[in-house]
Amino acid sequence: MPRILPLGVLVSGRGSNLEAIIRAIEEGRLPARINLVLSNKKEARALKIAAQHGIPAEFVDPKAYPDRESYDLALAARLKEAGVELVVLAGFMRILSPAFLEQFPLKVINIHPALLPAFPGVEAQRQAVEYGVKISGCTVHFVDAGVDTGPIIAQVPVTVEDNDTPETLAQRILEQEHRLLPEVIRWIAEGRVMVKGRRVYVRRD
Ligand code: GRF
């Protein structure tokens, strides 16, 4: 039996990836437990989803802190208090400072709706459609101090159709995000993920 990995999930909005993680745990597909959900947005739907499932969820107001680093350290302190061992960014729309990342070295992952290193940053699906690529997809990666630049753990391709809009493409990519993110968390929970520099190796067994 793999051990139960205590997760912290950082969110800013809709929370569909959070929902996918919750579903995987509830269905017994993911040996993890969500100890805490934190949001930088008071009205985030993700907070309501967490509450509906009895998961501790808090809004932490960035305006209550003098600068980015002190805000990030407050988040890190809450996560540590809650016993979190892996931090999952699921639609968290802020860049985490090195001060935060030092508290969780190689213990922070993010889901991005493009095949990195293509189309980092915001509106990745719009960037893909406007650039005219034929294939996009989603990426789960470890978070470093850059914008969507950390070591890549896994990617899933999604074909861009001629009649795609950013919205239709986003919807098809999202379906893959909901499969990929819980799966990668499971690999980590099972101790199958190894990082060497920029390269990430997943033991398949
Ligand atoms: C997802 O597309 C994710 O890849 C990106 O932000 C979006 C979050 O959606 N980082 P949700 O809040 O999980 O529904």
Coordinates of C-alpha atoms and ligand atoms in Angstrom, one line a residue:
M1 CA 0.0 0.0 0.0
P2 CA 1.5 3.4 -1.0
R3 CA 1.5 6.0 1.7
I4 CA -1.1 8.8 1.6
L5 CA 0.5 12.0 0.3
P6 CA -0.7 15.2 2.1
L7 CA -1.4 17.8 -0.6
G8 CA -1.9 21.6 -0.5
V9 CA -3.7 23.0 -3.5
L10 CA -3.3 26.7 -4.6
V11 CA -6.2 28.1 -6.7
S12 CA -7.5 31.3 -8.1
G13 CA -10.7 30.5 -10.0
R14 CA -13.0 27.9 -11.4
G15 CA -11.4 24.9 -9.6
S16 CA -12.1 22.2 -12.2
N17 CA -8.6 20.7 -11.7
L18 CA -9.1 20.7 -8.0
E19 CA -12.4 18.9 -8.6
A20 CA -10.5 16.3 -10.7
I21 CA -8.1 15.7 -7.9
I22 CA -10.9 15.4 -5.3
R23 CA -12.7 12.9 -7.6
A24 CA -9.6 10.8 -8.1
I25 CA -9.1 10.6 -4.3
E26 CA -12.7 9.9 -3.6
E27 CA -12.8 7.1 -6.2
G28 CA -9.7 5.5 -4.7
R29 CA -7.5 6.2 -7.8
L30 CA -5.1 8.6 -5.9
P31 CA -3.4 7.8 -2.6
A32 CA -3.4 11.4 -1.4
R33 CA -5.4 13.7 0.9
I34 CA -5.9 17.4 0.4
N35 CA -5.0 19.0 3.8
L36 CA -5.5 22.6 2.7
V37 CA -6.8 24.7 -0.3
L38 CA -5.6 28.3 -0.4
S39 CA -6.8 31.0 -2.8
N40 CA -5.6 34.5 -3.5
K41 CA -9.2 35.3 -4.8
K42 CA -12.0 35.6 -2.3
E43 CA -14.7 34.6 -4.8
A44 CA -12.9 31.7 -6.4
R45 CA -15.4 28.9 -7.1
A46 CA -12.6 26.5 -6.1
L47 CA -13.0 27.5 -2.5
K48 CA -16.7 26.5 -2.6
I49 CA -15.9 23.2 -4.2
A50 CA -13.4 22.4 -1.4
A51 CA -15.9 23.4 1.3
Q52 CA -18.5 21.1 -0.3
H53 CA -16.1 18.2 0.1
G54 CA -15.2 19.1 3.7
I55 CA -11.7 20.2 2.8
P56 CA -10.2 23.1 4.8
A57 CA -10.1 26.1 2.4
E58 CA -9.0 29.7 3.0
F59 CA -8.8 32.9 1.2
V60 CA -5.5 34.7 1.9
D61 CA -5.7 38.3 0.9
P62 CA -2.6 39.6 -0.9
K63 CA -3.5 43.1 0.1
A64 CA -2.9 42.2 3.7
Y65 CA 0.8 41.8 3.1
P66 CA 3.4 44.5 2.2
D67 CA 5.0 42.6 -0.6
R68 CA 5.0 39.4 -2.7
E69 CA 7.6 37.7 -0.6
S70 CA 5.8 38.2 2.7
Y71 CA 2.6 37.0 1.2
D72 CA 4.2 33.9 -0.3
L73 CA 5.9 33.2 3.1
A74 CA 2.5 33.4 4.8
L75 CA 1.1 30.8 2.3
A76 CA 4.1 28.6 2.9
A77 CA 3.7 28.8 6.6
R78 CA 0.0 27.8 6.4
L79 CA 0.9 24.9 4.2
K80 CA 3.6 23.7 6.5
E81 CA 1.3 24.0 9.5
A82 CA -1.2 21.8 7.7
G83 CA 1.5 19.2 7.1
V84 CA 1.5 19.6 3.3
E85 CA 4.2 17.6 1.5
L86 CA 3.3 18.4 -2.1
V87 CA 2.0 21.7 -3.3
V88 CA -0.2 21.6 -6.5
L89 CA -0.9 24.8 -8.4
A90 CA -4.3 24.2 -10.0
G91 CA -5.1 27.5 -11.8
F92 CA -3.1 29.6 -9.4
M93 CA -2.6 32.9 -11.2
R94 CA 0.5 34.2 -9.4
I95 CA 4.2 33.6 -9.7
L96 CA 5.7 32.1 -6.6
S97 CA 8.8 33.8 -5.3
P98 CA 12.1 31.9 -4.6
A99 CA 11.4 32.4 -0.8
F100 CA 8.3 30.1 -1.2
L101 CA 10.1 27.6 -3.4
E102 CA 13.0 27.2 -1.0
Q103 CA 10.4 26.0 1.6
F104 CA 9.2 23.2 -0.8
P105 CA 12.2 22.2 -3.0
L106 CA 10.9 20.1 -5.9
K107 CA 7.7 19.8 -4.0
V108 CA 5.6 22.2 -6.1
I109 CA 3.9 21.2 -9.4
N110 CA 1.8 23.2 -11.9
I111 CA -0.5 22.3 -14.7
H112 CA -0.2 24.4 -17.9
P113 CA -2.6 24.3 -20.9
A114 CA 0.0 24.1 -23.6
L115 CA 3.0 21.9 -24.6
L116 CA 5.8 23.8 -22.8
P117 CA 8.1 25.4 -23.6
A118 CA 5.6 26.7 -26.2
F119 CA 3.1 29.3 -25.0
P120 CA 4.0 29.9 -21.4
G121 CA 2.2 32.5 -19.3
V122 CA -1.5 33.5 -19.6
E123 CA -4.0 32.6 -22.4
A124 CA -1.9 29.7 -23.6
Q125 CA -4.8 28.3 -25.6
R126 CA -5.3 31.7 -27.4
Q127 CA -1.6 31.9 -28.1
A128 CA -1.7 28.4 -29.7
V129 CA -4.7 29.2 -31.9
E130 CA -3.3 32.6 -33.0
Y131 CA 0.2 31.1 -33.7
G132 CA -1.4 28.4 -35.9
V133 CA 0.1 25.3 -34.4
K134 CA -1.5 22.0 -35.3
I135 CA -0.9 20.3 -32.0
S136 CA -1.1 21.8 -28.5
G137 CA -1.9 20.1 -25.2
C138 CA -1.1 20.3 -21.5
T139 CA 2.0 20.0 -19.3
V140 CA 2.6 19.1 -15.7
H141 CA 5.9 20.4 -14.5
F142 CA 7.9 21.2 -11.3
V143 CA 7.8 24.9 -10.5
D144 CA 10.9 26.9 -10.5
A145 CA 11.3 30.7 -10.2
G146 CA 10.6 31.3 -13.9
V147 CA 7.2 31.5 -15.6
D148 CA 6.3 27.9 -16.6
T149 CA 9.9 27.0 -17.0
G150 CA 10.5 24.1 -14.5
P151 CA 11.4 20.5 -15.3
I152 CA 8.6 18.8 -17.3
I153 CA 7.1 15.7 -15.7
A154 CA 4.5 14.8 -18.3
Q155 CA 2.7 16.1 -21.4
V156 CA -0.4 15.1 -23.4
P157 CA -0.9 16.4 -27.0
V158 CA -4.2 17.7 -28.2
T159 CA -4.9 18.3 -32.0
V160 CA -5.8 21.8 -33.0
E161 CA -8.8 21.7 -35.4
D162 CA -9.3 24.2 -38.2
N163 CA -12.4 25.5 -36.7
D164 CA -11.0 25.8 -33.1
T165 CA -11.5 28.9 -31.1
P166 CA -9.4 29.5 -28.0
E167 CA -12.5 28.4 -26.0
T168 CA -13.1 25.1 -27.9
L169 CA -9.4 24.2 -27.8
A170 CA -9.3 25.1 -24.1
Q171 CA -12.2 22.8 -23.4
R172 CA -10.6 19.8 -25.1
I173 CA -7.2 20.5 -23.4
L174 CA -9.1 20.7 -20.1
E175 CA -10.4 17.2 -20.4
Q176 CA -6.8 16.0 -20.7
E177 CA -5.7 18.2 -17.8
H178 CA -8.3 16.5 -15.6
R179 CA -6.8 13.1 -16.4
L180 CA -3.1 14.0 -16.3
L181 CA -2.9 16.0 -13.1
P182 CA -4.2 13.3 -10.7
E183 CA -2.1 10.7 -12.5
V184 CA 1.1 12.7 -12.0
I185 CA 0.3 13.3 -8.4
R186 CA -0.2 9.5 -8.1
W187 CA 3.2 8.9 -9.6
I188 CA 4.7 11.3 -7.0
A189 CA 2.8 9.7 -4.2
E190 CA 4.1 6.3 -5.2
G191 CA 7.7 7.6 -5.2
R192 CA 8.2 6.9 -8.9
V193 CA 9.3 10.4 -10.0
M194 CA 13.0 11.3 -10.1
V195 CA 14.5 14.6 -11.1
K196 CA 18.1 15.0 -12.5
G197 CA 18.7 18.6 -13.6
R198 CA 16.1 19.4 -16.2
R199 CA 15.1 15.8 -16.9
V200 CA 12.4 14.0 -15.0
Y201 CA 12.2 10.2 -15.0
V202 CA 9.1 8.3 -14.1
R203 CA 9.5 4.7 -13.2
R204 CA 6.8 2.6 -15.0
D205 CA 5.8 -0.4 -12.9
Ligands
GRF1 C1 -6.3 25.4 -16.4 O1 -6.5 25.5 -17.7 C2 -4.9 25.3 -16.0 O2 -4.1 24.6 -16.9 C3 -4.4 26.7 -15.9 O3 -5.5 27.4 -15.4 C4 -6.7 26.7 -15.7 C5 -7.4 26.5 -14.3 O4 -8.6 25.9 -14.5 N1 -3.2 26.8 -15.2 P1 -9.4 25.4 -13.2 O5 -9.4 26.5 -12.2 O6 -8.6 24.2 -12.7 O7 -10.8 25.0 -13.7

